mmCIF file of C-alpha atoms in Angstrom:
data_model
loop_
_atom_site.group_PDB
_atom_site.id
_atom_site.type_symbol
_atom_site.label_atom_id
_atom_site.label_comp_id
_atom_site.label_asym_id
_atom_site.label_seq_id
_atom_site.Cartn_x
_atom_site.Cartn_y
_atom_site.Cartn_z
ATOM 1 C CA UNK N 9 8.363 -12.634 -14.009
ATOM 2 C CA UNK N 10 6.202 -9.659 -11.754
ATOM 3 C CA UNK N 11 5.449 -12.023 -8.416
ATOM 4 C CA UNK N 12 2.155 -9.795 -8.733
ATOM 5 C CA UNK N 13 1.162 -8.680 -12.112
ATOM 6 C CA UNK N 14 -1.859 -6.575 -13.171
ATOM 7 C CA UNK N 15 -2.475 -4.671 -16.166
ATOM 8 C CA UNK N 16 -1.879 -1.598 -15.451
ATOM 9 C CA UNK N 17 -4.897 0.010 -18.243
ATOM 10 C CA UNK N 18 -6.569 2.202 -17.953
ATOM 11 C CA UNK N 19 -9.724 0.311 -18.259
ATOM 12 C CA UNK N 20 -12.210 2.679 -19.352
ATOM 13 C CA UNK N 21 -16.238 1.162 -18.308
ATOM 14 C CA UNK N 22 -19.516 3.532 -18.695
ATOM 15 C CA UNK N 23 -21.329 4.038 -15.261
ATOM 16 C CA UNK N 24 -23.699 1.363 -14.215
ATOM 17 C CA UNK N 25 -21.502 -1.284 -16.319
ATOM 18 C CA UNK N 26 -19.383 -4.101 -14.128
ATOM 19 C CA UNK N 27 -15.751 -3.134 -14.205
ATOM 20 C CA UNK N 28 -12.988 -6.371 -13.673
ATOM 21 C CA UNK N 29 -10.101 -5.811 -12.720
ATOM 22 C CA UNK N 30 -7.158 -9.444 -12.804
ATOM 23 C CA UNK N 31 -3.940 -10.016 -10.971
ATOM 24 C CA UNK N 32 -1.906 -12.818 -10.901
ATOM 25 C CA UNK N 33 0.622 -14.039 -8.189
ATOM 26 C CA UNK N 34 3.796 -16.239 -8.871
ATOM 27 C CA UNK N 35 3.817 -17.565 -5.244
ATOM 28 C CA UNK N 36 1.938 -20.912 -5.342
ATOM 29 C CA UNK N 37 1.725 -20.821 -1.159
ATOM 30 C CA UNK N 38 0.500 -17.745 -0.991
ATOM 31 C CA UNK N 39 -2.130 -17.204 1.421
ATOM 32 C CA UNK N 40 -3.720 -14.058 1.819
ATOM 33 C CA UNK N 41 -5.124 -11.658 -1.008
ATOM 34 C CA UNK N 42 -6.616 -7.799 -1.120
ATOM 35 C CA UNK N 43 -7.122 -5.496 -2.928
ATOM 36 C CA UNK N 44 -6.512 -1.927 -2.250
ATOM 37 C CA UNK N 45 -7.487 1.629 -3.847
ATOM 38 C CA UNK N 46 -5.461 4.252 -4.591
ATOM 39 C CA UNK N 47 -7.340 7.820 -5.676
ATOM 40 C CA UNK N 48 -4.443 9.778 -6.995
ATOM 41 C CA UNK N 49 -2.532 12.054 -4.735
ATOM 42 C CA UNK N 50 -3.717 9.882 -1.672
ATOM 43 C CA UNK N 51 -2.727 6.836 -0.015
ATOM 44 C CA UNK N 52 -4.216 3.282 -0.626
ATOM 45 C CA UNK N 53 -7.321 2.029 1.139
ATOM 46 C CA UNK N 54 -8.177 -1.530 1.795
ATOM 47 C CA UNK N 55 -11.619 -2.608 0.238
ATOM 48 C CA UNK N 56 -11.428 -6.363 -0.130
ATOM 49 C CA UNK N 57 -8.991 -9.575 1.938
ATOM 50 C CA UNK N 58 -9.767 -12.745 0.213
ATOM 51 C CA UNK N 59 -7.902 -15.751 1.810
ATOM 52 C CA UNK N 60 -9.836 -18.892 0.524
ATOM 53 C CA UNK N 61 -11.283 -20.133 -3.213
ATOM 54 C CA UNK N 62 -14.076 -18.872 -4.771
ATOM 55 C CA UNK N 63 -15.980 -15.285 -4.226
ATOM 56 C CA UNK N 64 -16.329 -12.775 -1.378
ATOM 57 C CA UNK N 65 -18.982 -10.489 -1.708
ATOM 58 C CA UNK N 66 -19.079 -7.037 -0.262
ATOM 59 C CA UNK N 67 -21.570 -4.267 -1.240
ATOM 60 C CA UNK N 68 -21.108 -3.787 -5.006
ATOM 61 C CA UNK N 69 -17.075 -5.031 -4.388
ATOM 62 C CA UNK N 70 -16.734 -9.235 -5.160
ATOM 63 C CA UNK N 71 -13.097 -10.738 -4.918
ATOM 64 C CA UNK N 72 -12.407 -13.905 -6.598
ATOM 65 C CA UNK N 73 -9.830 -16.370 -6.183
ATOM 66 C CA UNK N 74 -8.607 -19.220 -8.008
ATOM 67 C CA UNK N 75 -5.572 -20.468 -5.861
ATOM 68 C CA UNK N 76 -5.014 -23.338 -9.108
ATOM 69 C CA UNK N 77 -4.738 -21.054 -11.295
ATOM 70 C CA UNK N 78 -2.874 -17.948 -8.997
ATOM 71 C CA UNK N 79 -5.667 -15.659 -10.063
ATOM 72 C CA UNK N 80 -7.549 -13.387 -8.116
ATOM 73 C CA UNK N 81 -9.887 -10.719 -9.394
ATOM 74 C CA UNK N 82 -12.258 -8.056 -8.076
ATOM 75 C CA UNK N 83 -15.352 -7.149 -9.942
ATOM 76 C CA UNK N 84 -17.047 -3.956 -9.286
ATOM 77 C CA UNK N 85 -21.060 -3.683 -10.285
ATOM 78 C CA UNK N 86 -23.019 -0.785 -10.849
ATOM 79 C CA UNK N 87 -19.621 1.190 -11.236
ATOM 80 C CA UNK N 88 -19.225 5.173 -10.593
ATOM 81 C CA UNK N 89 -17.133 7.792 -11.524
ATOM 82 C CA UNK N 90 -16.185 8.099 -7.998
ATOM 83 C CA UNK N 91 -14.848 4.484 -8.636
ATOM 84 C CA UNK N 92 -12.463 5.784 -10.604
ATOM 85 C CA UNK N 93 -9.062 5.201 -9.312
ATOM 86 C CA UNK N 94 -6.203 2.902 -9.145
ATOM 87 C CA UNK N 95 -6.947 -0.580 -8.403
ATOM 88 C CA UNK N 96 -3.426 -2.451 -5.831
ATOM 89 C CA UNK N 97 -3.458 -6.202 -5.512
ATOM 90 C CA UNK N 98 -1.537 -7.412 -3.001
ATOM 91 C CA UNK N 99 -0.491 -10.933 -1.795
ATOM 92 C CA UNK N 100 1.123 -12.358 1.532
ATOM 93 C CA UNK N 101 3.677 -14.638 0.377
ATOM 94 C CA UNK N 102 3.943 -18.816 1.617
ATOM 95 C CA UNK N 103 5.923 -17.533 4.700
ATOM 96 C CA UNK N 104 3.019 -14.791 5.407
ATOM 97 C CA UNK N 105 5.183 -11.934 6.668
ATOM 98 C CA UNK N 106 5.838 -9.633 3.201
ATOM 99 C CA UNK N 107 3.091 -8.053 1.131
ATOM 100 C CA UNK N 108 3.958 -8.145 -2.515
ATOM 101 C CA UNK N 109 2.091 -5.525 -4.345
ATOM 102 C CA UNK N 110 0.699 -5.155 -7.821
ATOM 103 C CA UNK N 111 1.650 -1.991 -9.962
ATOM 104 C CA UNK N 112 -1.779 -1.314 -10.339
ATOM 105 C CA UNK N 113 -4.475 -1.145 -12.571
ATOM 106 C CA UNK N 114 -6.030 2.283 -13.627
ATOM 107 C CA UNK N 115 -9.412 2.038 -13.811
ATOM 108 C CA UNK N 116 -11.682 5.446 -15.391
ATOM 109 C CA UNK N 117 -15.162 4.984 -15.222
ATOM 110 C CA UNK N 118 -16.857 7.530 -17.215
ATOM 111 C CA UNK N 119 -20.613 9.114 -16.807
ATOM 112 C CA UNK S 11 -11.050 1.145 13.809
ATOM 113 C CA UNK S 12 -7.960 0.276 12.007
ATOM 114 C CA UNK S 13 -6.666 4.049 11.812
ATOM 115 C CA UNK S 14 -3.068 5.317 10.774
ATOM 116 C CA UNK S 15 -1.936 8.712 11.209
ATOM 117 C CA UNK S 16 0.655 10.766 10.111
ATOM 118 C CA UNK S 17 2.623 13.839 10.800
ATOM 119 C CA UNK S 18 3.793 16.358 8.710
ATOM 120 C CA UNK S 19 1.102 15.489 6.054
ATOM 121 C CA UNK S 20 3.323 17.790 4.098
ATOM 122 C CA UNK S 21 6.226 19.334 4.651
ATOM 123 C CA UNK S 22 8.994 21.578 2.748
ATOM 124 C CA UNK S 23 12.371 21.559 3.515
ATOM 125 C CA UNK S 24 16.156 23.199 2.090
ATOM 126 C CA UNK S 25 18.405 20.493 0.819
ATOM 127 C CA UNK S 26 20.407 19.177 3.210
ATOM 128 C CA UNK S 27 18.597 19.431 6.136
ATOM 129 C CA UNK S 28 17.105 16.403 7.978
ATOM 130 C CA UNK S 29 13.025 15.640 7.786
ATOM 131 C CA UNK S 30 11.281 13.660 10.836
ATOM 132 C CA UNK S 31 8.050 11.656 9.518
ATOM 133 C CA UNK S 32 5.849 10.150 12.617
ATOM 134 C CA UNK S 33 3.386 7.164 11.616
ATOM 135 C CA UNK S 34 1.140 6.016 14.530
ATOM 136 C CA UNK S 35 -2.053 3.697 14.523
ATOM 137 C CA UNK S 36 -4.440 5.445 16.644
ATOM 138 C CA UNK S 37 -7.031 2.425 17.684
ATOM 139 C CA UNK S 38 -4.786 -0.731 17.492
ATOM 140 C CA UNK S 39 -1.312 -1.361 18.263
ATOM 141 C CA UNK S 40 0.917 -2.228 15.485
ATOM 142 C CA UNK S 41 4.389 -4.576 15.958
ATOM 143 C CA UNK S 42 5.032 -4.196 12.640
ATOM 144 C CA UNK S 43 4.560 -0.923 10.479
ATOM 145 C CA UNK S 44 5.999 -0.511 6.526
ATOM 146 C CA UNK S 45 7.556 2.190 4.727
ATOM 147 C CA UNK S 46 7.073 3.029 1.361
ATOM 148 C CA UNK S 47 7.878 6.228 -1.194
ATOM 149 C CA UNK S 48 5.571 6.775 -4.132
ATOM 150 C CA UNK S 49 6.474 9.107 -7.047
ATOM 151 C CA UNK S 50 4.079 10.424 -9.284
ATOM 152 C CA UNK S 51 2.582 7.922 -11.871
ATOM 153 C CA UNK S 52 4.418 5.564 -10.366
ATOM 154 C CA UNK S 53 3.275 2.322 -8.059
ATOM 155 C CA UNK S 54 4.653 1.921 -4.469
ATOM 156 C CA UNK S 55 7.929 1.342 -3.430
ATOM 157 C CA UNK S 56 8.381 -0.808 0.129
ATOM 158 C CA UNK S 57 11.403 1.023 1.713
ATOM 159 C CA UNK S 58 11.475 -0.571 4.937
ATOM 160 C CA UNK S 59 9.537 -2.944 7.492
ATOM 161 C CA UNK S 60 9.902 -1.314 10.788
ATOM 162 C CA UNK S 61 9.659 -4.034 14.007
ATOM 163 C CA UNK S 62 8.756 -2.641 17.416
ATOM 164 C CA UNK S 63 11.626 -2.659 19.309
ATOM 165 C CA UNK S 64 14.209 -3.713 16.627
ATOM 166 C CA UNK S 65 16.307 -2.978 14.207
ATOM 167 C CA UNK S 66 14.601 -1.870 10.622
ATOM 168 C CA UNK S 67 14.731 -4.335 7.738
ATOM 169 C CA UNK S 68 15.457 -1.998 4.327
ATOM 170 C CA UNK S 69 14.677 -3.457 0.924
ATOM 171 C CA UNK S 70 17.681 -3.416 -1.266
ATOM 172 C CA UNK S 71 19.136 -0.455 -2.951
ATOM 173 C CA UNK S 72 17.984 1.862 0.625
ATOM 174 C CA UNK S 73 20.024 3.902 2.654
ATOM 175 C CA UNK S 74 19.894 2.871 5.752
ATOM 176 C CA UNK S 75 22.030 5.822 7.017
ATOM 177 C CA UNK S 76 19.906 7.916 5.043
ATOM 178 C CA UNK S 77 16.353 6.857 6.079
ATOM 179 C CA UNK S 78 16.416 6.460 9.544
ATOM 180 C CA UNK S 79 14.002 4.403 11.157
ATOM 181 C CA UNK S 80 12.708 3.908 14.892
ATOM 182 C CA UNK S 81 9.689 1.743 16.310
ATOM 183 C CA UNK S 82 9.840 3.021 19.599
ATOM 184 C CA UNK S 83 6.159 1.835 20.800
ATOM 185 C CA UNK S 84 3.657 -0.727 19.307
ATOM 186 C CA UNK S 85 1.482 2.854 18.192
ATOM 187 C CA UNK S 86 4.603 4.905 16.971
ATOM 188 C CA UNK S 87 7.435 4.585 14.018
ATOM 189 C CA UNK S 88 9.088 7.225 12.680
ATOM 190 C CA UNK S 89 11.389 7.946 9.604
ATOM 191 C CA UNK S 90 13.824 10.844 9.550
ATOM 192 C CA UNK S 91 14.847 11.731 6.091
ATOM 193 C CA UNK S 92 18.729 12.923 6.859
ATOM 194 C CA UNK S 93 20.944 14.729 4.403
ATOM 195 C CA UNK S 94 17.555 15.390 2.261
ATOM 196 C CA UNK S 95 18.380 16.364 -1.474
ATOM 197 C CA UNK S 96 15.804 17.209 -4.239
ATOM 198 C CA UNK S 97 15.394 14.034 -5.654
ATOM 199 C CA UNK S 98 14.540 12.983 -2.178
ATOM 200 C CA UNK S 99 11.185 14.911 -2.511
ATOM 201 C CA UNK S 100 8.382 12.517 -2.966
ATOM 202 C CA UNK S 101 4.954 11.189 -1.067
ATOM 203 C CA UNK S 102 5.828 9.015 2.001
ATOM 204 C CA UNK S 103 3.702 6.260 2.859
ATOM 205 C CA UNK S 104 3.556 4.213 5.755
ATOM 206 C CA UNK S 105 1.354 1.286 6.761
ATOM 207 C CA UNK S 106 0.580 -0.675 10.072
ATOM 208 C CA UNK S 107 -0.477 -4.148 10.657
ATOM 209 C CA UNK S 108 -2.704 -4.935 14.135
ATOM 210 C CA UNK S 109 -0.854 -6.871 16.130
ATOM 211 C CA UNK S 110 -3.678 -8.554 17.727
ATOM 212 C CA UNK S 111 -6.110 -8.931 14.718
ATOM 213 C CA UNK S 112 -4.444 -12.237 13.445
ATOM 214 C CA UNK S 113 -4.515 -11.034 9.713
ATOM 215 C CA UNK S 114 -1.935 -9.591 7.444
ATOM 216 C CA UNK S 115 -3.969 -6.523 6.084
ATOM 217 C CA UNK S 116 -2.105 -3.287 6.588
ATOM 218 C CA UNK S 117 -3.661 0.093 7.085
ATOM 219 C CA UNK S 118 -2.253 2.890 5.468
ATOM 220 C CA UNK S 119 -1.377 6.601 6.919
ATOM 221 C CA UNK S 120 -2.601 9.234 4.673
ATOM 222 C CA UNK S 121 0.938 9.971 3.723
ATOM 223 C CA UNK S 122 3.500 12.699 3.696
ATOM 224 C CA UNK S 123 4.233 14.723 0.861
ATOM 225 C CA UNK S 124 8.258 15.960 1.151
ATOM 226 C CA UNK S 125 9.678 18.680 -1.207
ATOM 227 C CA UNK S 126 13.275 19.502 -1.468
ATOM 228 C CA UNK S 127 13.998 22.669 -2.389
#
């Protein structure tokens, strides 16, 4: 088992729809969640840290974790086609020092 | 805040002959920066955490001796690609963490893009 897993897609969501993107973490201590984006040919860009249950809110960007479950999301409203990119989710482990992340999930919003 | 920059952003070189990559955080200082390599379509790869003043700590299946790394500063790592070969050539990442923001986000540099010829 992935000790991050995503699906790597591509999702495919019209513009203006909500686009949800999952990840799932095999480290029951871990502590410390985010999510990254990746546009392709560049380097990743934090956009969300989550480090405690239930939603975080940020523009049209809300992270969601369910530490019960190992399941955090991000859900992106009113999406755009300059959305469209490669989604990273990344977790700090139980001892907090390594960042474990996700493949990636390819996400094409289309206009 | 929370800038990383790095130097070549892209750089060509005849196989091998050795490649110098610079990473520095411009606004915070960083005891701990990351390596990783990316090919294309493919996710990251964590080569190496880099400790200010310390020896490197490579992920398994890395050359040490091949990817040299040095954390001279808190604002400074570099990795020097030695002996570089064609399938050497890929996008170099590398991240920093702020020492004194109490978090474990890391900031990427925009990346260096090596070819081998």
């Amino acid at each position: 088992q992935k000790e991050v897993e995503q699906n790597s897609g591509p999702l495919s969501v019209p513009e203006g729809a909500i686009a949800s993107l999952n990840c799932t973490y095999s480290d029951r201590g871990s502590q410390s969640f985010f999510w990254y984006r990746q546009y392709s040919g560049k380097s990743p860009e934090l956009i969300m840290s989550i480090y405690s249950n239930g939603d975080k809110e940020d523009g049209r960007f809300t992270a969601q974790l369910n530490k019960a479950s190992q399941y955090v999301s991000l859900l992106i409203r009113d999406s755009q086609p300059s959305d469209s990119a490669t989604y990273l989710c990344a977790v700090n482990g139980a001892g907090g020092f390594k960042t474990i992340f996700g493949a990636g999930t390819r996400l094409f919003v289309k206009a | 805040g929370a800038v990383v920059s790095q130097h070549p952003s892209w750089v060509i070189c005849k196989s091998g002959t050795s490649v110098k990559i610079e990473c520095r955080s411009l606004d915070f200082q960083a005891t701990t920066m990351f390596w990783y390599r990316q090919f294309p379509k493919q996710s990251l790869m964590l080569m190496a955490t880099s400790n200010e003043g310390s020896k490197a700590t490579y992920e398994q299946g890395v050359e040490k001796d091949k990817f040299l790394i040095n954390h001279a500063s808190l604002t400074l790592s570099t990795l020097t690609v030695t002996s570089a070969h064609p399938e050497d050539s890929s996008f170099y990442i590398c991240s920093a963490r702020d020492s004194g923001g109490g978090s474990y986000e890391q900031y990427f540099g925009p990346g260096t893009r090596l070819t081998v010829t």
